Short mmCIF file of C-alpha atoms in Angstrom, two decimals:
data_model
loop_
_atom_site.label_atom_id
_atom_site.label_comp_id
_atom_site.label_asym_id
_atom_site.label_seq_id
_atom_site.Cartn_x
_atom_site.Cartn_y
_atom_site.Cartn_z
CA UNK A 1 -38.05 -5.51 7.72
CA UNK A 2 -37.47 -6.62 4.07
CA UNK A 3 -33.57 -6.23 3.12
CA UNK A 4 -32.38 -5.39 -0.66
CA UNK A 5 -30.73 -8.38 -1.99
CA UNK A 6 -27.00 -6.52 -2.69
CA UNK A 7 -25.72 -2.94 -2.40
CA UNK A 8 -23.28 -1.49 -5.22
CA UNK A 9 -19.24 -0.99 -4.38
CA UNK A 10 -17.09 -0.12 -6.94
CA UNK A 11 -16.27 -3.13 -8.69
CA UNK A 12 -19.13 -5.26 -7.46
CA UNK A 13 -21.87 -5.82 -5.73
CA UNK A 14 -22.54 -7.20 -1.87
CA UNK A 15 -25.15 -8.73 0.02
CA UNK A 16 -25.21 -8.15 3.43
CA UNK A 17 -24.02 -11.65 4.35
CA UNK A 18 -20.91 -11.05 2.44
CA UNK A 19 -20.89 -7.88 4.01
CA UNK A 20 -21.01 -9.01 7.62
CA UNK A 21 -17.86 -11.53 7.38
CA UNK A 22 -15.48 -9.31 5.33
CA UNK A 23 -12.56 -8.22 7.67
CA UNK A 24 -12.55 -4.60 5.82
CA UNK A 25 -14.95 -1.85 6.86
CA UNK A 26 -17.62 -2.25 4.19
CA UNK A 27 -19.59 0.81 5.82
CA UNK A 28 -16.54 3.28 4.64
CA UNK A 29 -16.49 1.42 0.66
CA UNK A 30 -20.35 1.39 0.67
CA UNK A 31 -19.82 5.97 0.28
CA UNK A 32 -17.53 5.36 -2.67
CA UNK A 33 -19.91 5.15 -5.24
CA UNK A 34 -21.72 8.42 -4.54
CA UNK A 35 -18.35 9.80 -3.86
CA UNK A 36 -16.95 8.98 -7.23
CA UNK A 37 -19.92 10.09 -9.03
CA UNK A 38 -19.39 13.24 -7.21
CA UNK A 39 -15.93 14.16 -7.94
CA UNK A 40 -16.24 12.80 -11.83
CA UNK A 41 -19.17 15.11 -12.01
CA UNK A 42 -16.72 18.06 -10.39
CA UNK A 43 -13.80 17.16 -12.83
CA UNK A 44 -16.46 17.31 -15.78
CA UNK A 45 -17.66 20.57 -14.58
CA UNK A 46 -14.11 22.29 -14.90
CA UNK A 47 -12.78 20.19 -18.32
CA UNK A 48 -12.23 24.46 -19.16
CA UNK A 49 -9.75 24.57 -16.51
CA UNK A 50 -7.64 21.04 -16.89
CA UNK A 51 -7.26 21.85 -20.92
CA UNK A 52 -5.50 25.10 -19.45
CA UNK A 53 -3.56 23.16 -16.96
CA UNK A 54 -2.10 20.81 -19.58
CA UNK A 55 -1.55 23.46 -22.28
CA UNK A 56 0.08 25.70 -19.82
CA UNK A 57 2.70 22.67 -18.99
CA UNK A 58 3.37 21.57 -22.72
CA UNK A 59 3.41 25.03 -23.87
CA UNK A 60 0.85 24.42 -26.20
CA UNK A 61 -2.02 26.81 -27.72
CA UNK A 62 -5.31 26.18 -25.56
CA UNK A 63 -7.25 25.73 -28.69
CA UNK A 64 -5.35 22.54 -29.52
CA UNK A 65 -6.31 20.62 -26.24
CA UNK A 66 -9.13 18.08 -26.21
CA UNK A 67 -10.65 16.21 -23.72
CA UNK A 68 -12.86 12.99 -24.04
CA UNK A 69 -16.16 12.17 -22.70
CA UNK A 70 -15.98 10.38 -19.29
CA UNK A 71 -16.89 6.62 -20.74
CA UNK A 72 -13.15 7.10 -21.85
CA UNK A 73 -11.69 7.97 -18.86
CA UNK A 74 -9.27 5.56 -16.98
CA UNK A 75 -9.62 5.10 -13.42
CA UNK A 76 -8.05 2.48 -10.77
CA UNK A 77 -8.32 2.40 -7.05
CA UNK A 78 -7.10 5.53 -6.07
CA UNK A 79 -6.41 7.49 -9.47
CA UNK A 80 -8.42 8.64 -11.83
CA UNK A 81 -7.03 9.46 -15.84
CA UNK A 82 -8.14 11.52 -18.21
CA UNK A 83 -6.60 11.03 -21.64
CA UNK A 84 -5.93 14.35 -23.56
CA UNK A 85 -5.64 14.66 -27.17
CA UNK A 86 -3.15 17.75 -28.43
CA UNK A 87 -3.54 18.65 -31.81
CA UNK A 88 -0.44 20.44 -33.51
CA UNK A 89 2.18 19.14 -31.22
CA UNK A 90 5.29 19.82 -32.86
CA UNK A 91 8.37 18.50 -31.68
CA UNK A 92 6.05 16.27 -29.25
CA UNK A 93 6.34 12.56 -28.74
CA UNK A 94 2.99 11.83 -30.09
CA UNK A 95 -0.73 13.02 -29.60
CA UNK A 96 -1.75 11.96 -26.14
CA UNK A 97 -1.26 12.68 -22.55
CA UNK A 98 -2.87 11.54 -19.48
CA UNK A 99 -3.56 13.96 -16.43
CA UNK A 100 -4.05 12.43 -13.62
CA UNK A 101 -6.14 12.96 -9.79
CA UNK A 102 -5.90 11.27 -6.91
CA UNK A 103 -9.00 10.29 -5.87
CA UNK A 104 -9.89 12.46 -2.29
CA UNK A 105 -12.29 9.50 -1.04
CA UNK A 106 -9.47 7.34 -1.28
CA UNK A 107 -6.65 8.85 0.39
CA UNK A 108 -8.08 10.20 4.00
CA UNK A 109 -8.23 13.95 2.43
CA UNK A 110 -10.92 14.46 4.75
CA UNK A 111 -9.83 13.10 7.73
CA UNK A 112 -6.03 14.26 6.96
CA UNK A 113 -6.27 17.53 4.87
CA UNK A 114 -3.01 17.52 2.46
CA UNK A 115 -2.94 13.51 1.84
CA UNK A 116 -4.08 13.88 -1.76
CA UNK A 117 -1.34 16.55 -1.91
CA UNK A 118 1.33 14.82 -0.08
CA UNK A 119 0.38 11.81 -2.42
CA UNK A 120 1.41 13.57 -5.66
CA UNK A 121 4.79 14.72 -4.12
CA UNK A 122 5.92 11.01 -2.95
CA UNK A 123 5.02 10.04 -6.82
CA UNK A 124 6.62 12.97 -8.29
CA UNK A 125 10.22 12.40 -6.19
CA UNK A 126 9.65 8.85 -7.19
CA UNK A 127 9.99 10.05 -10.98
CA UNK A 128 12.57 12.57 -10.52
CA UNK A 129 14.88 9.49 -8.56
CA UNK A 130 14.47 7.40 -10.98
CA UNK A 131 15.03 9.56 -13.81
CA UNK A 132 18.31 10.75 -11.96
CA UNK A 133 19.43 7.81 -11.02
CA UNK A 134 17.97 4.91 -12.76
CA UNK A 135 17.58 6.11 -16.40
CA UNK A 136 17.10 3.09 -17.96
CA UNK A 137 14.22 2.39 -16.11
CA UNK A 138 11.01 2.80 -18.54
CA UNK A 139 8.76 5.13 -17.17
CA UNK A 140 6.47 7.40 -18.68
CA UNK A 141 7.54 10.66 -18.79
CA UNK A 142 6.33 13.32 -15.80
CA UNK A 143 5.73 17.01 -17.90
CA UNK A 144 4.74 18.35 -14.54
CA UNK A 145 2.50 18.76 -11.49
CA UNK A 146 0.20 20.81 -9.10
CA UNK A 147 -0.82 20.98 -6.25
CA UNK A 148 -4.06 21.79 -4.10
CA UNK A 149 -2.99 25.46 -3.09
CA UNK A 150 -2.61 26.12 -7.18
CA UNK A 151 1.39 25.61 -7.36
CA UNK A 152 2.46 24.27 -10.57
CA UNK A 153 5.64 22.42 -11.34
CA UNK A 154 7.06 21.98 -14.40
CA UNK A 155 10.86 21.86 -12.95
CA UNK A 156 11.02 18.87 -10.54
CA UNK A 157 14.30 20.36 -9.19
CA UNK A 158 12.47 23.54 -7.43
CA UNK A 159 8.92 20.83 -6.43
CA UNK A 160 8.75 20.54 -2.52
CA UNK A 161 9.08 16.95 -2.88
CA UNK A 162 9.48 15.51 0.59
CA UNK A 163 6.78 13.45 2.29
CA UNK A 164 6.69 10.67 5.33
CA UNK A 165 8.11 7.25 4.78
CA UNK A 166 3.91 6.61 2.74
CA UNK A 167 3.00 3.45 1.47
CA UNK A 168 -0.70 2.52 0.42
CA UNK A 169 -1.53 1.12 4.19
CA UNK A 170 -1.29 4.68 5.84
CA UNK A 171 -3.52 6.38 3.60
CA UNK A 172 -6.22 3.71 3.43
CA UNK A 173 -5.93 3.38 7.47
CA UNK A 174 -6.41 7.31 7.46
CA UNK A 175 -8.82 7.06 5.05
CA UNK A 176 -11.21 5.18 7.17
CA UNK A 177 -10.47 7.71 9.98
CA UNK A 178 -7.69 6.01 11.87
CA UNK A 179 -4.57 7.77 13.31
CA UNK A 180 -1.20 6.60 12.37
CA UNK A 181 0.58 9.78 14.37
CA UNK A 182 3.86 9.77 11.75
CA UNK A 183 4.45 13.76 10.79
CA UNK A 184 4.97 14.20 7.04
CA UNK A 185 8.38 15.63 7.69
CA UNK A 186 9.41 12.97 10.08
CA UNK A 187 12.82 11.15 8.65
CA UNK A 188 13.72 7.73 10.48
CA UNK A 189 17.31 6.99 10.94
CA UNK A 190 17.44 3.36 12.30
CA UNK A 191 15.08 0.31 11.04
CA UNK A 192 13.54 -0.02 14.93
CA UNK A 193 11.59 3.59 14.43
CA UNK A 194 10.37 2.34 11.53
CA UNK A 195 9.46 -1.21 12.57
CA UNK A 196 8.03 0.12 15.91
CA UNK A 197 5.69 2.65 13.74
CA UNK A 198 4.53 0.33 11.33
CA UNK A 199 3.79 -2.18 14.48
CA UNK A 200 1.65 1.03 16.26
CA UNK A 201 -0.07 1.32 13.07
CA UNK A 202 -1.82 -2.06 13.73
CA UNK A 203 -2.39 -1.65 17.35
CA UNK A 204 -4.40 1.76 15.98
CA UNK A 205 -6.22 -0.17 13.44
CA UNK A 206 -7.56 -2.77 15.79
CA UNK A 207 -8.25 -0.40 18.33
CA UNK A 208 -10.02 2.24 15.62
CA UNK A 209 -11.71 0.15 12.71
CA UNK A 210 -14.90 -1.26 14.56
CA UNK A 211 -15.15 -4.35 12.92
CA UNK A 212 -11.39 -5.42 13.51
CA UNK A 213 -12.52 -8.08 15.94
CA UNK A 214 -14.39 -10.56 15.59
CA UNK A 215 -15.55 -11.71 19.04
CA UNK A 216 -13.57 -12.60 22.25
CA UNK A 217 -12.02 -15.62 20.71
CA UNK A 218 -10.72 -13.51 17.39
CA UNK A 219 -9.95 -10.84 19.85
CA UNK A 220 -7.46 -13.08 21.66
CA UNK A 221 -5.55 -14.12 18.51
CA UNK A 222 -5.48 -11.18 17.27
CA UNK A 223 -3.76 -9.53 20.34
CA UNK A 224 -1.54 -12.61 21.00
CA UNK A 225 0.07 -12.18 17.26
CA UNK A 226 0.69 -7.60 17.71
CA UNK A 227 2.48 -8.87 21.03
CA UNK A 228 4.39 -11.97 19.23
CA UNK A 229 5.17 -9.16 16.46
CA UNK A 230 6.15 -6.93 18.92
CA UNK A 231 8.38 -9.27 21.24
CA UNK A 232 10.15 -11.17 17.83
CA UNK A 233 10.54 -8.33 15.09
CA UNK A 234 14.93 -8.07 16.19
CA UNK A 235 15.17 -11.77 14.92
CA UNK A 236 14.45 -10.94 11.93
CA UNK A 237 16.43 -7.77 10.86
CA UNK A 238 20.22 -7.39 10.39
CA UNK A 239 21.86 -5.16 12.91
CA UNK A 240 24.12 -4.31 10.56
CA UNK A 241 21.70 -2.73 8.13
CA UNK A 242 19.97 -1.27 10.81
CA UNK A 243 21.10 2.89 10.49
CA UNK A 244 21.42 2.40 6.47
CA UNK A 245 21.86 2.18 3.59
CA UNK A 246 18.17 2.37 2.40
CA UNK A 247 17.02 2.29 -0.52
CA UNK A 248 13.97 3.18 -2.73
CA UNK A 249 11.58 0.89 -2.96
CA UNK A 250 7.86 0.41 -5.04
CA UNK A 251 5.67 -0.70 -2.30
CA UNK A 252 2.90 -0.91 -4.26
CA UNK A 253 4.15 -2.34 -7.59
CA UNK A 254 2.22 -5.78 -9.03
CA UNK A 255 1.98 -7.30 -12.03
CA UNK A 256 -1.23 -4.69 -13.32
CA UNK A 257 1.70 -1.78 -13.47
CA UNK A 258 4.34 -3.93 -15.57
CA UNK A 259 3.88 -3.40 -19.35
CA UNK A 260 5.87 -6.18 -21.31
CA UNK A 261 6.16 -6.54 -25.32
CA UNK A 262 5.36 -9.84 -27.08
CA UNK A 263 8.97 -11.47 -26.15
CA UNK A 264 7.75 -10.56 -22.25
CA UNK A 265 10.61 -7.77 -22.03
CA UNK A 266 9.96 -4.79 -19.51
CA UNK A 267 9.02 -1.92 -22.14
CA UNK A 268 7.14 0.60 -18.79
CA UNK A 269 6.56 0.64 -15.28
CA UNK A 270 3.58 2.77 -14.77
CA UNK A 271 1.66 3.60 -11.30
CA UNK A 272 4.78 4.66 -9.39
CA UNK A 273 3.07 5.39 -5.84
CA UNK A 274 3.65 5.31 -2.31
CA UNK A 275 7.21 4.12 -3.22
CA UNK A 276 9.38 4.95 -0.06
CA UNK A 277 13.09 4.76 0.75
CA UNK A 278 13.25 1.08 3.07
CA UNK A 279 15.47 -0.39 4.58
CA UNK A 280 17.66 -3.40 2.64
CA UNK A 281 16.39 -6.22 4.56
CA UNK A 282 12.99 -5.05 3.73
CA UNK A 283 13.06 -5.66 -0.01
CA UNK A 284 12.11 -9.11 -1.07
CA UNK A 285 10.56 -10.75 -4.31
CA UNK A 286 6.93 -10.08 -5.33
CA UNK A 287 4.71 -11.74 -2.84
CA UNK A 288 2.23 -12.03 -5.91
CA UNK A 289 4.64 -14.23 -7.74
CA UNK A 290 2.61 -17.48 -7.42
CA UNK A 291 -0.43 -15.27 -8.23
CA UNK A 292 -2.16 -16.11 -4.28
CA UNK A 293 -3.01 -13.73 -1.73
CA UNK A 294 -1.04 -12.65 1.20
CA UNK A 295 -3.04 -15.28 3.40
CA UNK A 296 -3.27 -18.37 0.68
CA UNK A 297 0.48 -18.34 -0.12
CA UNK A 298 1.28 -21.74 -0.66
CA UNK A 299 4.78 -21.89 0.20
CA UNK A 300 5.90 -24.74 -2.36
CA UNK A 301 4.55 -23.00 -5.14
CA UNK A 302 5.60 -19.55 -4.00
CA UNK A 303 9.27 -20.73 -3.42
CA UNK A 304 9.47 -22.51 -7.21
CA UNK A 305 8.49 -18.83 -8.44
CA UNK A 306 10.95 -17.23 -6.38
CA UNK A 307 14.18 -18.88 -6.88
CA UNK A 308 13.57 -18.88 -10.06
CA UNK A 309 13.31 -15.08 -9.86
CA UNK A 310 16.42 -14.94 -7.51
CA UNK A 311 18.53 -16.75 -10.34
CA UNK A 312 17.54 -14.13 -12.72
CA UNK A 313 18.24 -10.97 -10.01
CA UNK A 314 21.36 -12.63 -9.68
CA UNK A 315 22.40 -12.42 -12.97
CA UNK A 316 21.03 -8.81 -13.71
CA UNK A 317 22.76 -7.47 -10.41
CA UNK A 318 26.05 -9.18 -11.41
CA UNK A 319 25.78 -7.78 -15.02
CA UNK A 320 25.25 -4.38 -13.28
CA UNK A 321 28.31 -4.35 -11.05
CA UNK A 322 30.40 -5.92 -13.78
CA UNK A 323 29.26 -2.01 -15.69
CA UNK A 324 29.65 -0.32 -12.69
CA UNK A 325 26.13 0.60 -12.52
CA UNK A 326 25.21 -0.76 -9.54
CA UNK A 327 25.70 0.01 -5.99
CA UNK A 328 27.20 -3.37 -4.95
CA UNK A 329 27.81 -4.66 -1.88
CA UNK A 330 26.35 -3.03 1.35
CA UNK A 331 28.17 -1.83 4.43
CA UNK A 332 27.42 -5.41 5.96
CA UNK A 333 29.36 -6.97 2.71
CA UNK A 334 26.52 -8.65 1.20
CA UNK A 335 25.47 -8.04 -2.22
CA UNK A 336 21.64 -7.53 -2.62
CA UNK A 337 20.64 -11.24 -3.46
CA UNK A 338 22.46 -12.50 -0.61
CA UNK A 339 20.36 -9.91 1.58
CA UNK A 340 17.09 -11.54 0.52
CA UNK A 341 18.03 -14.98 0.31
CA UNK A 342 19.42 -14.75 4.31
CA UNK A 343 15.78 -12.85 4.73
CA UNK A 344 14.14 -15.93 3.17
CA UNK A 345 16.12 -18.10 5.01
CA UNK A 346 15.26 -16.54 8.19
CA UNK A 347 11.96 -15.68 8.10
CA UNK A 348 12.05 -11.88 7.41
CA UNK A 349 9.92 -12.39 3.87
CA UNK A 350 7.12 -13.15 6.22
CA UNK A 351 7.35 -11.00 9.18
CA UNK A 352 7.84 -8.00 6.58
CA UNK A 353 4.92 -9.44 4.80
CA UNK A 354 3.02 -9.40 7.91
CA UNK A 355 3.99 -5.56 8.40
CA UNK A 356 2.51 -4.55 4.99
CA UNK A 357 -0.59 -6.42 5.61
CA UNK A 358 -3.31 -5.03 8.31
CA UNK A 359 -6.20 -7.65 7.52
CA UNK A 360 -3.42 -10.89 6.62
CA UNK A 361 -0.81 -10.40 9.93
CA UNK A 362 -2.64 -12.45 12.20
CA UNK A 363 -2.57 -15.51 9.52
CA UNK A 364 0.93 -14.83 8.00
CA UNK A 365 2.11 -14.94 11.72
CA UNK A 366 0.18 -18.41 13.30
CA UNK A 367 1.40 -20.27 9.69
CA UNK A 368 4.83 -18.78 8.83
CA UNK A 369 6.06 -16.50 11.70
CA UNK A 370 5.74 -18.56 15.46
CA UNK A 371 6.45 -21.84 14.30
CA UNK A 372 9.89 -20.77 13.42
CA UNK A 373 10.01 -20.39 17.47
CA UNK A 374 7.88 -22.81 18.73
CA UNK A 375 5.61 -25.32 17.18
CA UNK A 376 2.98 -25.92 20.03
CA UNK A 377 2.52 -22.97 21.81
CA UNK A 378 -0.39 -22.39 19.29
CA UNK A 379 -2.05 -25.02 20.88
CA UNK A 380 -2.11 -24.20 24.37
CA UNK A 381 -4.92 -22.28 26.03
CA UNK A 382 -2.43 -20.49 28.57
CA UNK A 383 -0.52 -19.28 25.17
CA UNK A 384 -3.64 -16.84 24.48
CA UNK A 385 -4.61 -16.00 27.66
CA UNK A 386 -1.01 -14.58 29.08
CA UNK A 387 0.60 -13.19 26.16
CA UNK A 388 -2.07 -10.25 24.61
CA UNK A 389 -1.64 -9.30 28.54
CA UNK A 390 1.64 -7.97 28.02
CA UNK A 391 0.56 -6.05 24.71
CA UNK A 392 -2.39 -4.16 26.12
CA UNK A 393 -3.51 -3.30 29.78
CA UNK A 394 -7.05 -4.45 30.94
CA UNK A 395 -6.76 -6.94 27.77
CA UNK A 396 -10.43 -8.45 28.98
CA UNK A 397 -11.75 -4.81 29.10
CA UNK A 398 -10.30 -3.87 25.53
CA UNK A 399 -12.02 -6.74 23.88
CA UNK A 400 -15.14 -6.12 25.49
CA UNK A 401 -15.04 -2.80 23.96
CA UNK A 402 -14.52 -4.22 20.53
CA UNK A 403 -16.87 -6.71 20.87
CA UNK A 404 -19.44 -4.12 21.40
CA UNK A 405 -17.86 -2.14 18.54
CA UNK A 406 -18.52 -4.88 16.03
CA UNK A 407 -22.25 -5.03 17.36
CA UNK A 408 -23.04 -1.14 16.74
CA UNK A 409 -21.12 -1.83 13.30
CA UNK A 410 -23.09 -4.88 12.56
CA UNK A 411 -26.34 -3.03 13.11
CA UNK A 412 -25.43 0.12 11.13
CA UNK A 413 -24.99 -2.62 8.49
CA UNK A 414 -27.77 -3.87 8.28
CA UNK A 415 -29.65 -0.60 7.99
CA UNK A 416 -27.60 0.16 5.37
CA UNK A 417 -29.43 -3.05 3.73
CA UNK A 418 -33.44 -2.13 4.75
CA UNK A 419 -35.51 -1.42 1.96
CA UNK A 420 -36.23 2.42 2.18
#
């Protein structure tokens, strides 16, 4: 049967070639477009309704709120903007707002009713931290929030604003219909819960995403590295550190959410979700300083970039103690440089790396990760074949089953592709 040449995703198109290798589940990104067109028609269909949302916050006359067509909207990966123009604003900072939705097809709402919701409170506590706590932070200003149930906040003090430990790879996991099991309310105390969740997180991806292996061979790397990240991960984090202090950190922050004037000074950090409270030895410079991917990091070019941005936190943490702005040294005596240099040092950049990255571990771990333990174990037949053992019972049985996974994903992927 005749195929189409490409099918439309978001930002591109894909033949099914392309399609077939990609490590991602191109079946669950191949509903986005009709999804999107779908909830941009339902946000058109109440503009009525958001005008009386925003005037309602900014205490503003109804008549004097404006909305523009959707060509001006602004939309990312998982928000979408919509740029509001009040007229007769007085005593306001200037003309225009932006109210912004998460986007439901984006963040598991379906599978996980409340994620959209629970979303908007994890950004809205980050705003009302920083604002507390880190004022001269530039961020835009938060005038208020609702909710799904019809709750609006325009106090952040009296917002329920408590959520799970979320960071972008829950939600997109639960958008594609794959149990994490962490409650919303749950609270870790020590760094193992958290390590040990994040590490069941993968073992639920490979066993729930149907094209997470690719054949026996892929299946026995990929197995090998969850049990290497499960037997190594207390190498790699200070003991010390390990019941507190944590601190807040933007998991998802890159260079696309850092506005900088002509002189390249900081003037806004916008985009400030799924930003958690981590533990110390977790924080580490922007993997996306040498501008590669997770799995193409070239590690001379990436460590030029970063001690050249460890000489500059250096100096700004030192200026900050020196005004007593800063928190100084931990309970383990070591000032927040010396934290991630030691994490460089030992390897913790890449195993934590290797947490935060579903489709990259397996990669990050066979080039960064074991040879800091062994350099020819990689090499070795038995090295496959024994260790996935001791990470999942009937191993042969559990890659059979994904094997045949892939197959029933490969041909629902290729129907996608007939010509009607």
């Amino acid at each position: 049967m005749a195929k189409l040449a490409s099918l439309p995703l978001l930002r591109r198109d894909i033949t099914y070639s392309e399609a077939k290798e990609e490590d991602v589940n191109i079946l669950q990104q191949l509903t986005y477009v009709e999804a999107q067109e779908n909830f941009f028609g339902y946000l058109s269909e109440r503009k009525q309704q958001i005008q009386n949302v925003v005037a309602r916050h900014l205490s503003v006359g109804i008549d004097s709120v404006s909305i523009p067509c959707r060509n001006e909207w602004l939309h990312g990966s998982f928000n979408v903007g919509l740029p509001v123009v009040i007229d007769r604003w007085r005593g306001g900072p200037g003309r225009r707002v932006l109210i912004r939705f998460p986007l439901p097809y984006k963040t598991g709402e379906s599978f996980r009713p409340g994620n959209a919701d629970e979303k908007l409170r994890c950004e809205a506590a980050t705003y009302a931290c920083i604002d507390q706590h880190c004022p001269d932070v530039p961020i835009p200003h938060l005038w208020g929030f609702s909710l799904s149930n019809g709750r609006i906040f325009t106090a952040l003090e009296h917002a329920p604003l408590f959520t799970r430990c979320l960071h972008l790879e829950l939600q997109q996991m639960e958008n594609e219909s794959i149990p994490v099991d962490i409650p919303r309310e749950l609270t870790y105390s020590t760094t193992e819960q958290y390590v040990m969740d994040l590490l069941y997180c993968h073992r639920t991806r490979l066993t729930y995403q149907p094209n997470a292996i690719h054949g026996q061979i892929d299946g026995l790397r990929q197995t090998s590295a969850m049990a290497l990240m499960n037997l190594v991960f207390p190498h790699f984090f200070d003991r010390a550190l390990r019941r507190g202090p944590f601190a807040l950190t933007l998991t998802d922050l890159h260079h696309s959410n850092i506005f900088v004037d002509a002189d390249w000074h900081v003037t806004a950090l916008v985009d400030l979700e799924w930003a958690c409270a981590r533990p110390l030895d977790m924080q580490h410079p922007p993997s996306w300083l040498s501008n590669q991917s997770v799995d193409t990091i070239d590690i001379g070019d990436y460590d030029h970039m970063r001690q050249e941005f460890m000489e500059l936190f250096e100096e700004e943490e030192s200026r900050l103690r020196v005004q007593g702005n800063c928190n100084g040294a931990d309970i383990s005596g070591s000032t927040r440089t010396e934290i991630m240099r030691k994490g460089w040092e030992k390897g913790n950049f890449w195993y934590c790396l290797a947490l935060n990255s579903p489709t990259g571990l397996d990669h990050i771990l066979y080039n960064h990760i074991q040879p800091i333990f062994s350099k020819s174990h990689v090499e070795e037949v038995w090295f496959y074949r024994t260790l996935p053992q001791y990470w999942v019972p009937e191993l042969w049985t559990f890659i059979a089953a994904k094997v045949v996974d892939e197959q029933e994903y490969n041909k629902r992927l290729e129907k996608m592709f007939e010509v009607p």
